[in-house]
mmCIF file of C-alpha atoms in Angstrom:
data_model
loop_
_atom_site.group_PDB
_atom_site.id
_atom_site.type_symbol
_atom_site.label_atom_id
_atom_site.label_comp_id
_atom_site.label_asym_id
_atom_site.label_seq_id
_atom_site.Cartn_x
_atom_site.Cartn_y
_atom_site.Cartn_z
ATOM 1 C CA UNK A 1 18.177 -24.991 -53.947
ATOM 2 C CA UNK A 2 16.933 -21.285 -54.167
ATOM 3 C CA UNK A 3 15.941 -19.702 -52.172
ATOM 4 C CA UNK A 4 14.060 -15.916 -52.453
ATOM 5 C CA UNK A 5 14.403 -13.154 -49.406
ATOM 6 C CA UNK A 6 11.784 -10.363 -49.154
ATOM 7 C CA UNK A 7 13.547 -7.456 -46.970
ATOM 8 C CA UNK A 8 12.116 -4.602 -45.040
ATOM 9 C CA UNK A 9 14.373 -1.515 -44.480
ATOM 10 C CA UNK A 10 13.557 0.395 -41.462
ATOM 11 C CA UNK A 11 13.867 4.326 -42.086
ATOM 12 C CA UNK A 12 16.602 6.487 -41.176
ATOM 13 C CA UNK A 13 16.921 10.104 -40.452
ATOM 14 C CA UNK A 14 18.844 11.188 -43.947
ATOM 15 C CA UNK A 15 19.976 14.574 -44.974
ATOM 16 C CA UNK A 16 18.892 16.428 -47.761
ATOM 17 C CA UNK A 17 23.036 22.188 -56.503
ATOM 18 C CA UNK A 18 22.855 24.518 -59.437
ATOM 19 C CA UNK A 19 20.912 23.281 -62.432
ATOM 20 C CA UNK A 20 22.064 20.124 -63.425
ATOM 21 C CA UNK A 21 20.541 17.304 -65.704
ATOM 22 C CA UNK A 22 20.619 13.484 -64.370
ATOM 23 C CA UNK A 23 20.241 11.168 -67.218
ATOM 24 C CA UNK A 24 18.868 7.698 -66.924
ATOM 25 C CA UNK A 25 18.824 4.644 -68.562
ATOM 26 C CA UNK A 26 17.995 1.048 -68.426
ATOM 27 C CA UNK A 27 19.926 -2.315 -67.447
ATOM 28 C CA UNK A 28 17.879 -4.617 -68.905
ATOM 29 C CA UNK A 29 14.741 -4.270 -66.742
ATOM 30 C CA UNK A 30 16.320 -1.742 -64.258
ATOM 31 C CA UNK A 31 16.235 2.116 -64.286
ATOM 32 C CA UNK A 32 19.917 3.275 -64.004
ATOM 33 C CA UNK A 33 19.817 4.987 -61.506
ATOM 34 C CA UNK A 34 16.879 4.302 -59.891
ATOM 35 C CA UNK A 35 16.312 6.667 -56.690
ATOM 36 C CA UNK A 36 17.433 9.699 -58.078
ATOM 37 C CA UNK A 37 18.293 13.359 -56.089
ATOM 38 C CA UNK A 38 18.061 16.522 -57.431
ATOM 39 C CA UNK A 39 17.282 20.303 -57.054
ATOM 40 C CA UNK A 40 14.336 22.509 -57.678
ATOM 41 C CA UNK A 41 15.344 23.492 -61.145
ATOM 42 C CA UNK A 42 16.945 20.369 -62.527
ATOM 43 C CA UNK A 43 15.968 18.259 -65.313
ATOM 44 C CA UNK A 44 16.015 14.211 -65.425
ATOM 45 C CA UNK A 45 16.690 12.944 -68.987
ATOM 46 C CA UNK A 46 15.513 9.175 -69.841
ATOM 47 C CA UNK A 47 17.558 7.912 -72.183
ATOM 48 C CA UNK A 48 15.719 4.320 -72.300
ATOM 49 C CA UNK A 49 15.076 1.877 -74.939
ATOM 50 C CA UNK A 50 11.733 1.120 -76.624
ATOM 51 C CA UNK A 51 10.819 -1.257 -74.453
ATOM 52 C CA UNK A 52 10.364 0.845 -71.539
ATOM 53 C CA UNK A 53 8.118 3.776 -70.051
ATOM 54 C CA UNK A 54 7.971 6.140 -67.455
ATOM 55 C CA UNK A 55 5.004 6.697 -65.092
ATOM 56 C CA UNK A 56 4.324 8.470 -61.908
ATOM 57 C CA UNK A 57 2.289 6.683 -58.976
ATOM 58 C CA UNK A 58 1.077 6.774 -55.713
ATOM 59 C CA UNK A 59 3.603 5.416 -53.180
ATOM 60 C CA UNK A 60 1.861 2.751 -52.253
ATOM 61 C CA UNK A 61 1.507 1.829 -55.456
ATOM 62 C CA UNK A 62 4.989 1.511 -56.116
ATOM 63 C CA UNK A 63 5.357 -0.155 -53.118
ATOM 64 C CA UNK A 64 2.857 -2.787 -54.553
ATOM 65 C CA UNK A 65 5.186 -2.940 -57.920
ATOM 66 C CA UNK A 66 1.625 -1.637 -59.037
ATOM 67 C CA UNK A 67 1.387 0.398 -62.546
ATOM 68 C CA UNK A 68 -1.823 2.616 -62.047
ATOM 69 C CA UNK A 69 -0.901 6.844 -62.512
ATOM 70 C CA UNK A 70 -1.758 8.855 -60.170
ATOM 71 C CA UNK A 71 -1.977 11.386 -62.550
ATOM 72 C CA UNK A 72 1.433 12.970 -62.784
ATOM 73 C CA UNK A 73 3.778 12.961 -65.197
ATOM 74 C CA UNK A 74 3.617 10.238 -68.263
ATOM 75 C CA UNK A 75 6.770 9.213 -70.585
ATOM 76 C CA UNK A 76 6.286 7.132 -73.105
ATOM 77 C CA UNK A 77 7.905 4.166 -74.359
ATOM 78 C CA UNK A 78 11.540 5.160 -75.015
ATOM 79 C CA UNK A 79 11.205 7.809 -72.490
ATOM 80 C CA UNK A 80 11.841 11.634 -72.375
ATOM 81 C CA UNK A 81 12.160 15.030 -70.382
ATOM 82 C CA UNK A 82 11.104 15.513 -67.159
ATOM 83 C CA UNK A 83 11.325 19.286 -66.123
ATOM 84 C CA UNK A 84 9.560 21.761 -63.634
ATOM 85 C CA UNK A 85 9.204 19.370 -60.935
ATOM 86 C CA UNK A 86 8.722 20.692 -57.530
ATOM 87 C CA UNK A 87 10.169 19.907 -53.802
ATOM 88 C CA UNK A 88 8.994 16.577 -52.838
ATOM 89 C CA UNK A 89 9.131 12.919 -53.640
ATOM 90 C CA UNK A 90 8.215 11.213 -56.662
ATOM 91 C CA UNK A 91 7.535 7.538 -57.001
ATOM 92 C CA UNK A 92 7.713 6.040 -60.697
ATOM 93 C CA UNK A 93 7.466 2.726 -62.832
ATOM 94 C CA UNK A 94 7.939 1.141 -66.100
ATOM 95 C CA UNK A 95 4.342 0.025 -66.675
ATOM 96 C CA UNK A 96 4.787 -2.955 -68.927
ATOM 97 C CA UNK A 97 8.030 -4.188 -66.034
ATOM 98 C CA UNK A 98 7.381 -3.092 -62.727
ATOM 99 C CA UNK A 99 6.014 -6.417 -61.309
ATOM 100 C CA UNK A 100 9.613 -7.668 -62.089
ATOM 101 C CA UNK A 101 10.939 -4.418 -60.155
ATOM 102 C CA UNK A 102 11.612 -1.602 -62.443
ATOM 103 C CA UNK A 103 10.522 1.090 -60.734
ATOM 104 C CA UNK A 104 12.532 4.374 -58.863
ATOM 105 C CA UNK A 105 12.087 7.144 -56.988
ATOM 106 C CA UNK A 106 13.160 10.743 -57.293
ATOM 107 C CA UNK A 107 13.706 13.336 -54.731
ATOM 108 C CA UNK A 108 13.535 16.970 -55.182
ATOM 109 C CA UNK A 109 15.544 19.109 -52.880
ATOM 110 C CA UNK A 110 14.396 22.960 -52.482
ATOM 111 C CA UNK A 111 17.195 25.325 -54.033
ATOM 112 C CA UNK A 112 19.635 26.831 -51.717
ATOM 113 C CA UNK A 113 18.436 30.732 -51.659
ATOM 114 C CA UNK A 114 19.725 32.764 -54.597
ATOM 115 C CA UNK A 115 22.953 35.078 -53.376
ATOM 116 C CA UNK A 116 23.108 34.035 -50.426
ATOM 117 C CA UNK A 117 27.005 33.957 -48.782
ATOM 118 C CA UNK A 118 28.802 31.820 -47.222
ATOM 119 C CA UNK A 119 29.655 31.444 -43.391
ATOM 120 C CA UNK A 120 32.335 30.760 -41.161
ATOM 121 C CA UNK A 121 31.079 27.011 -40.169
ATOM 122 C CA UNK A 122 33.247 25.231 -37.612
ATOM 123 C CA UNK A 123 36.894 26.597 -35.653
ATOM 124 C CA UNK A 124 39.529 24.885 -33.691
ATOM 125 C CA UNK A 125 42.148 26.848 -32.039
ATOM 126 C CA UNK A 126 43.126 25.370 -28.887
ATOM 127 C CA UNK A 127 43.732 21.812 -27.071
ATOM 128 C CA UNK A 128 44.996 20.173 -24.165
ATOM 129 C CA UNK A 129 48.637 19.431 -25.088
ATOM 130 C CA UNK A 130 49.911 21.330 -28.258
ATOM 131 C CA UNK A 131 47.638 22.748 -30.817
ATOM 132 C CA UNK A 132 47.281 20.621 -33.696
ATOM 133 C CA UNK A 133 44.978 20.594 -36.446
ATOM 134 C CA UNK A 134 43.973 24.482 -36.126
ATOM 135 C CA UNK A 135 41.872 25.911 -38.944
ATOM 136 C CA UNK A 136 38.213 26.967 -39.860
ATOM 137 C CA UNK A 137 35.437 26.157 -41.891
ATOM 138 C CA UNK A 138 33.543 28.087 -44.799
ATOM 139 C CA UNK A 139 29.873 26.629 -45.420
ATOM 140 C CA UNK A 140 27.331 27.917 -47.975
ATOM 141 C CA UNK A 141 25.715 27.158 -51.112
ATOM 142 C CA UNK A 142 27.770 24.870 -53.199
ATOM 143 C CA UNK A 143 29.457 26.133 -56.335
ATOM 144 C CA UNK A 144 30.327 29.907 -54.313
ATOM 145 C CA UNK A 145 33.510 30.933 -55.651
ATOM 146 C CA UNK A 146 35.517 31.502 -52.622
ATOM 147 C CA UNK A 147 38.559 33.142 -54.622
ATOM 148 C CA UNK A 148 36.690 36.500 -53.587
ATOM 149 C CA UNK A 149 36.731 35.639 -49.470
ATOM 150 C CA UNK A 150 39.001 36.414 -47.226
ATOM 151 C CA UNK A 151 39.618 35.756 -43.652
ATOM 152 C CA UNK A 152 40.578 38.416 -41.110
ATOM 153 C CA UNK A 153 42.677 37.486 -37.723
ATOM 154 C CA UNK A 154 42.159 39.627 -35.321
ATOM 155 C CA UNK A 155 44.255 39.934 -31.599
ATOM 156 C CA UNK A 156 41.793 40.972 -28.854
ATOM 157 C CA UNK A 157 44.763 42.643 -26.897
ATOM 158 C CA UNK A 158 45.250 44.977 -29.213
ATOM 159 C CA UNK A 159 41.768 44.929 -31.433
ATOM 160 C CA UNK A 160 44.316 44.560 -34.201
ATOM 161 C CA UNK A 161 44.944 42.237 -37.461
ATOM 162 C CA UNK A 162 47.799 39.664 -36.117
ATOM 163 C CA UNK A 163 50.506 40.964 -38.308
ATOM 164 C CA UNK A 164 52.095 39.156 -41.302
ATOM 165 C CA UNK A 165 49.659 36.242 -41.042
ATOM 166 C CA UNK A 166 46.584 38.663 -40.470
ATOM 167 C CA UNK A 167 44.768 37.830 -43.850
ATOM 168 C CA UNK A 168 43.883 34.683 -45.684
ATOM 169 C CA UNK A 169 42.895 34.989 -48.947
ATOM 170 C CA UNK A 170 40.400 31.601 -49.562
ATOM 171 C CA UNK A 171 40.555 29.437 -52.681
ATOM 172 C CA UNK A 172 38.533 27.148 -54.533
ATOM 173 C CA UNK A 173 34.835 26.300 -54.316
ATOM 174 C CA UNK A 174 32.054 24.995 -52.280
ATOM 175 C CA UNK A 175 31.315 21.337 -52.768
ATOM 176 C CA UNK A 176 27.413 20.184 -52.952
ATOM 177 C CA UNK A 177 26.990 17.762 -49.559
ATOM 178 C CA UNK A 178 22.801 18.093 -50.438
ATOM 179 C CA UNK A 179 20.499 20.090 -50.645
ATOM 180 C CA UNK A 180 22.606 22.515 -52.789
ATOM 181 C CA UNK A 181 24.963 23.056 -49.548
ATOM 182 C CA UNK A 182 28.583 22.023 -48.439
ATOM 183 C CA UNK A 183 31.328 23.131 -46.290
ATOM 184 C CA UNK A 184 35.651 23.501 -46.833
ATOM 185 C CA UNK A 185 37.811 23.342 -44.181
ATOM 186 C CA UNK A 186 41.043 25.329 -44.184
ATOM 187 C CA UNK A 187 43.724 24.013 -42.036
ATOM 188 C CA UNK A 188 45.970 26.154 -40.300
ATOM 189 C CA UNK A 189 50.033 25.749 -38.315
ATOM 190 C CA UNK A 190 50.082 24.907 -34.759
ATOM 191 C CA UNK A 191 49.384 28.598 -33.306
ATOM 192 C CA UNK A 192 47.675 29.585 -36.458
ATOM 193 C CA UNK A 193 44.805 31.014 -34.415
ATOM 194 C CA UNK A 194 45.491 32.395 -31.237
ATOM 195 C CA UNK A 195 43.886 31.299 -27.882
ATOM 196 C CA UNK A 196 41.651 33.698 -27.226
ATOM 197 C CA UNK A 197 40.866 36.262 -24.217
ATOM 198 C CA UNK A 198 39.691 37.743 -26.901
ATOM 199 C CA UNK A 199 40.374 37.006 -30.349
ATOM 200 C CA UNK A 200 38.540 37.453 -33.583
ATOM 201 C CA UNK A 201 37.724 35.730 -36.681
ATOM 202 C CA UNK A 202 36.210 37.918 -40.124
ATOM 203 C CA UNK A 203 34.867 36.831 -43.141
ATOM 204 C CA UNK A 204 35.191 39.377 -45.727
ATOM 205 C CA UNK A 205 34.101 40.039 -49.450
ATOM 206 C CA UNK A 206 37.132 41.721 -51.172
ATOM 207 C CA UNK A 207 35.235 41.539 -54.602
ATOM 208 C CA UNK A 208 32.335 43.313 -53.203
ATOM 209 C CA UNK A 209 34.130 45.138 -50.390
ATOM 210 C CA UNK A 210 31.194 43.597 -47.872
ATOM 211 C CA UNK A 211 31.866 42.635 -44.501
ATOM 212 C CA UNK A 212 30.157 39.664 -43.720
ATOM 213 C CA UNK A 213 31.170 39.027 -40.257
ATOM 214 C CA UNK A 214 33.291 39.390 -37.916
ATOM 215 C CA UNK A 215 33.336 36.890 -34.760
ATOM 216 C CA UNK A 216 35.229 36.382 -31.400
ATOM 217 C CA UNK A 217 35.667 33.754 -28.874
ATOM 218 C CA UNK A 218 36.182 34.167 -25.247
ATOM 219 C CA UNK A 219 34.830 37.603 -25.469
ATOM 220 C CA UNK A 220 34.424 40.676 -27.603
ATOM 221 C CA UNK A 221 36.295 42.834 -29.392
ATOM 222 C CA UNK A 222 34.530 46.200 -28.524
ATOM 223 C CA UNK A 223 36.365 48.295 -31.723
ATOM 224 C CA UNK A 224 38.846 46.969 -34.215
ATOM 225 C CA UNK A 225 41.554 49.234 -34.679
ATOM 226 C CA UNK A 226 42.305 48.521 -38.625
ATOM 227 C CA UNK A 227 41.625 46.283 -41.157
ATOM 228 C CA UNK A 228 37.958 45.823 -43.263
ATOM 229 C CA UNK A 229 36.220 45.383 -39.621
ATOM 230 C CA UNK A 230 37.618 48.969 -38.669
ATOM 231 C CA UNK A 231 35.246 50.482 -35.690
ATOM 232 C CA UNK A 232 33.225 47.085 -35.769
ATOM 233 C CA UNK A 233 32.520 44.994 -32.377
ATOM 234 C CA UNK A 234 32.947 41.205 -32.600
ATOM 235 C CA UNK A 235 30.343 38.760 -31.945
ATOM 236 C CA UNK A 236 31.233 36.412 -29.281
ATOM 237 C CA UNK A 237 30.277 33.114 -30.327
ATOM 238 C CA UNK A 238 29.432 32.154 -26.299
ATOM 239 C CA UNK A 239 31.760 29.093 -26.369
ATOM 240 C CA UNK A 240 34.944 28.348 -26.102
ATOM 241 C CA UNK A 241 37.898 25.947 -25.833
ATOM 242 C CA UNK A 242 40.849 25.513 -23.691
ATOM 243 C CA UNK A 243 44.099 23.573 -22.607
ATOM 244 C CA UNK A 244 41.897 20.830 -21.887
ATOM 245 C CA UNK A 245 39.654 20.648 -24.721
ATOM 246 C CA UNK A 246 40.192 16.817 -26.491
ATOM 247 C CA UNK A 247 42.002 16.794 -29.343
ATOM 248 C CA UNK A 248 39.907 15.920 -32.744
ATOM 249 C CA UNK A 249 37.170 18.544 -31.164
ATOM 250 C CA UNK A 250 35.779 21.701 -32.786
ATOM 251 C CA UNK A 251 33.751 24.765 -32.430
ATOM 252 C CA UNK A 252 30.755 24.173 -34.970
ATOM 253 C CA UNK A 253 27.509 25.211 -35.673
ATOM 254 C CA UNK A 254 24.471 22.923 -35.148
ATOM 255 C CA UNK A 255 20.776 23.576 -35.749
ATOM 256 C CA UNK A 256 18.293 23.761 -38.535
ATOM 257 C CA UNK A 257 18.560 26.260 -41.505
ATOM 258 C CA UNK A 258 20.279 27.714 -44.153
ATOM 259 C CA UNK A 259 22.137 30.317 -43.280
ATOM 260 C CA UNK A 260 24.598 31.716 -40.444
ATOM 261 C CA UNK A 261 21.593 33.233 -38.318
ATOM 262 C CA UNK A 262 19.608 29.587 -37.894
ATOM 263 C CA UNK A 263 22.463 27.690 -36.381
ATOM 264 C CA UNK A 264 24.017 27.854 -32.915
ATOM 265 C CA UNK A 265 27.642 27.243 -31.614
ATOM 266 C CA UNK A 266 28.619 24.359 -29.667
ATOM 267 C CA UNK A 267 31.752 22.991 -28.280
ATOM 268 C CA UNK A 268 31.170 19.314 -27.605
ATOM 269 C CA UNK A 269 31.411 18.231 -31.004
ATOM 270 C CA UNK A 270 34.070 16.048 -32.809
ATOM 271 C CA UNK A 271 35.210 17.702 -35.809
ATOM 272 C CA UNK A 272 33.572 17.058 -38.712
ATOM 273 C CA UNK A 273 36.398 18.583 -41.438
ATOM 274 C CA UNK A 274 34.955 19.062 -45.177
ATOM 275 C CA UNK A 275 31.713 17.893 -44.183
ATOM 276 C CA UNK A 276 28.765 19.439 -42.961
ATOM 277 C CA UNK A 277 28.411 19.184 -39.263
ATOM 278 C CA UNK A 278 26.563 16.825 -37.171
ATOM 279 C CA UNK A 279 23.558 17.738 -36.658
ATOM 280 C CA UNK A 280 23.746 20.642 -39.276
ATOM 281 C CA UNK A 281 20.484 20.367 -40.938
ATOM 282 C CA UNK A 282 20.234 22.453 -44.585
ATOM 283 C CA UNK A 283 17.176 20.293 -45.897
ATOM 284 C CA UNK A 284 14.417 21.033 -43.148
ATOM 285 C CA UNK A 285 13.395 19.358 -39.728
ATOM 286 C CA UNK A 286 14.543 15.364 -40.318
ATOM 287 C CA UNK A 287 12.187 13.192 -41.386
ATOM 288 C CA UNK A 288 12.122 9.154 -41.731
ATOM 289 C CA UNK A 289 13.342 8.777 -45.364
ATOM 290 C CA UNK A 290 12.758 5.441 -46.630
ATOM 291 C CA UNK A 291 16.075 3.291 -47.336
ATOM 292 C CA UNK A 292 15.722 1.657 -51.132
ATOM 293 C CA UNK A 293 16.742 -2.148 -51.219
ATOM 294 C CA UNK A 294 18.245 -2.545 -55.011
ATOM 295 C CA UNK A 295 14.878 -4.468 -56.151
ATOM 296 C CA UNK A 296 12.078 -5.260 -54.245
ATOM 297 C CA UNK A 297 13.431 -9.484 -53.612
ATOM 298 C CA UNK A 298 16.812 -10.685 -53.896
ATOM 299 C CA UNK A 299 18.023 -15.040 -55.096
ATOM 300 C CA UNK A 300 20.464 -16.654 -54.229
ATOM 301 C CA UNK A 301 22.076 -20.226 -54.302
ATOM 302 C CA UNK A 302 22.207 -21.148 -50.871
ATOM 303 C CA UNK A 303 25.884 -22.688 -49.729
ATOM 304 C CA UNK A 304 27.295 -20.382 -52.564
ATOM 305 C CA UNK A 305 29.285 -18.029 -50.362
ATOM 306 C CA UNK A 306 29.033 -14.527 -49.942
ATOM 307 C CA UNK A 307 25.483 -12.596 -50.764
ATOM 308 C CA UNK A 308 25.999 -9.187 -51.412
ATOM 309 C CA UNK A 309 22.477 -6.503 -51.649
ATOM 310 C CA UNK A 310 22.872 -2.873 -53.170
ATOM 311 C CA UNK A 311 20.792 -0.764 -50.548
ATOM 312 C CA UNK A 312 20.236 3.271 -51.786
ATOM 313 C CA UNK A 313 19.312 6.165 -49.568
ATOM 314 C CA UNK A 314 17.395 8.858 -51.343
ATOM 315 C CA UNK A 315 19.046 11.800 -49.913
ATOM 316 C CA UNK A 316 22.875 11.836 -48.887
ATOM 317 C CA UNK A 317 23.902 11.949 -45.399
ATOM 318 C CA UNK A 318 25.806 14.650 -44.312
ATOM 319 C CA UNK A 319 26.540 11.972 -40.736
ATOM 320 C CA UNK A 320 27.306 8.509 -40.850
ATOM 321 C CA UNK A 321 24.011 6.999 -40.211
ATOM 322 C CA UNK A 322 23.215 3.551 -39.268
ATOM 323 C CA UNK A 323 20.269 1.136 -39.989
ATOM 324 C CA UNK A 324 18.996 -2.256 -39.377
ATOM 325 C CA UNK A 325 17.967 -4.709 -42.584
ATOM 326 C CA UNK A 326 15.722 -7.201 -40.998
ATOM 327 C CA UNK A 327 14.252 -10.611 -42.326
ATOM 328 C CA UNK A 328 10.683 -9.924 -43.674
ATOM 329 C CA UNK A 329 10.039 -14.039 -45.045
ATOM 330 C CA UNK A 330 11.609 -16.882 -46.000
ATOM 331 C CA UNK A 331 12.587 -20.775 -45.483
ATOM 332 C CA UNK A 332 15.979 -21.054 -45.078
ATOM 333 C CA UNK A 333 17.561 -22.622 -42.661
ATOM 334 C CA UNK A 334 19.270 -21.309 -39.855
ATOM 335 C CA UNK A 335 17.963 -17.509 -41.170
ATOM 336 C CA UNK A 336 18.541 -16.017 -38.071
ATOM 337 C CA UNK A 337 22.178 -16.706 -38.899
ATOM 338 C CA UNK A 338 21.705 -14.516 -41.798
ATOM 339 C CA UNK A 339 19.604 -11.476 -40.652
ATOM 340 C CA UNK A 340 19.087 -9.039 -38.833
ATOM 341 C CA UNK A 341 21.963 -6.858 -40.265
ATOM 342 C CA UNK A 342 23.671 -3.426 -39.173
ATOM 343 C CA UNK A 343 24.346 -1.031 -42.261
ATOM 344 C CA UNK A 344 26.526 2.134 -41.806
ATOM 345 C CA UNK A 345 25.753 4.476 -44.333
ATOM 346 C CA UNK A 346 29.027 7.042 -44.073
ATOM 347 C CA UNK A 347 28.507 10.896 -44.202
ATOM 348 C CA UNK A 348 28.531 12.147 -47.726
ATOM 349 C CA UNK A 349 27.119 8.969 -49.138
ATOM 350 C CA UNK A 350 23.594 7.672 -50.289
ATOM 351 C CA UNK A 351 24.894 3.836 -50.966
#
């Protein structure tokens, strides 16, 4: 006996990349993929057979697995080039299949500002016991080059560079985590950053010969004596850790933006290595972004064994995020056995 579940996805906060083209296709009656992410700038290529077209609607009318335009943008059969598209969400559908649940979605991320530099993102140098995973962070807009970076240690006893391990030239790039942002972390040896009372952290530009800043913790460094921050003061970051901070914390920035100057420092955080932090935002205030089931109805052979559903964010998560799949309709027996569900979607992911 078959039986056929309808699902409802409740909405999850979700988290929002240099011109890029996304080409889809067709499984039979599917758009491959079918919610689709992308940046101000970027093109989506359908590369689908004959059979098949490509037409914008309301969102309610793809929720209905309707087919009427709302007066966008129009592929036809064998579809085409979309270009020029602007920040928002777009709902679409294959006219002659979208009863049987060929329709997607795609989601247009604003472009991360044009030159913009990276930032020193999260620090740990100090925990109760010995130091262990010491290091820093370097967010910004993904695909910076960070062969031209450096990082400057400064000693606040002597407003000095620490010696032989006073400079650390960066390498590789930025990875995109959304939105056209992303973060590397750069681990360090027990003691590679001293404990503060003051003591200073610099990001410099050696290709450009630009400081871009130069930061302390447990106070300020009025002057420093050498070094690319020569005569500069430190900005104390206002918090701090010590011989009893918990081990797998950080110093990280939180708040909405997308650059140093929107975020704020705090130091109750876990650390959130390689990843954007929790409760970074880069995409805007949070807003409830609908979670895509894989088609609009699901069957299965009941007594059959395991049932597994494809469910698709829209956006990546830059947190793990977690949401409940509950039971809409349907006969089965026992159902409650079956639904509701808990789904962790893990940071960096969309499915």
């Amino acid at each position: 006996m078959k039986r056929i579940y309808s699902i409802i996805l409740f909405s999850v906060l979700a988290l929002c990349t240099n011109a890029a083209t996304t080409i889809v296709t067709n499984s039979g009656n599917n758009f491959t993929p079918e919610d689709i992410v992308i940046t101000v700038g970027d093109t989506v290529q359908f590369n689908i057979t004959n059979a098949h077209d490509v037409v914008e609607v309301s969102q309610s009318t793809y929720n209905l697995l309707g087919t009427t335009s709302n007066g966008g943008f129009i592929l036809p059969l064998g579809g085409g080039t979309l270009t020029g598209l602007s920040a928002g969400t777009y709902y679409f559908v294959c006219t002659p299949h979208a009863g049987l649940g060929m329709v997607g979605t795609i989601t247009v991320n604003a472009a991360a500002p044009s030159g913009a530099e990276p930032w020193i993102n999260e620090i740990h140098y100090d925990n109760a016991g010995g130091d262990v995973d010491e290091g820093f962070e370097i967010a910004g807009p993904a695909g910076t080059d960070l062969s031209c970076y450096s990082i400057m240690l400064y000693n606040g006893s002597d407003s000095e560079l620490y010696g032989n391990n006073d400079s650390i030239v960066l390498t590789g790039s930025i990875d995109d985590e959304g939105c056209g942002f992303g973060a590397v972390w750069f681990g360090l040896p027990a003691n590679g950053l001293q404990n503060g009372s003051p003591d200073g952290i610099g990001l410099y530009n050696h290709c450009t010969g630009t400081v871009i800043q130069f930061l302390s913790y447990e106070g300020v460094i009025s002057s420093a004596g050498d070094g690319p921050m020569i005569g500069l003061a430190s900005t104390d970051i206002g918090v701090e850790e010590g011989g009893t901070h918990p081990i797998g914390g950080s110093l990280q920035l939180t708040g909405i933006g997308t650059a140093y100057g929107d975020f704020t420092w705090d130091s109750t955080g876990v650390n959130s290595y390689n990843v954007l932090n929790p409760g970074q935002l880069l995409c805007g205030a949070p807003s409830d972004t609908t979670v895509n089931f894989s088609s609009t109805s699901a069957t299965t052979t009941e007594g059959v064994g395991t049932f597994t559903l494809n469910l698709n964010l829209n956006q990546t998560v830059s947190a793990s995020q977690t949401i409940d799949v509950n039971l809409l309709s349907g006969t089965a027996a026992n159902i409650s056995n079956i639904f509701p569900e808990t789904v962790t979607f893990a940071a960096g992911t969309n499915s």
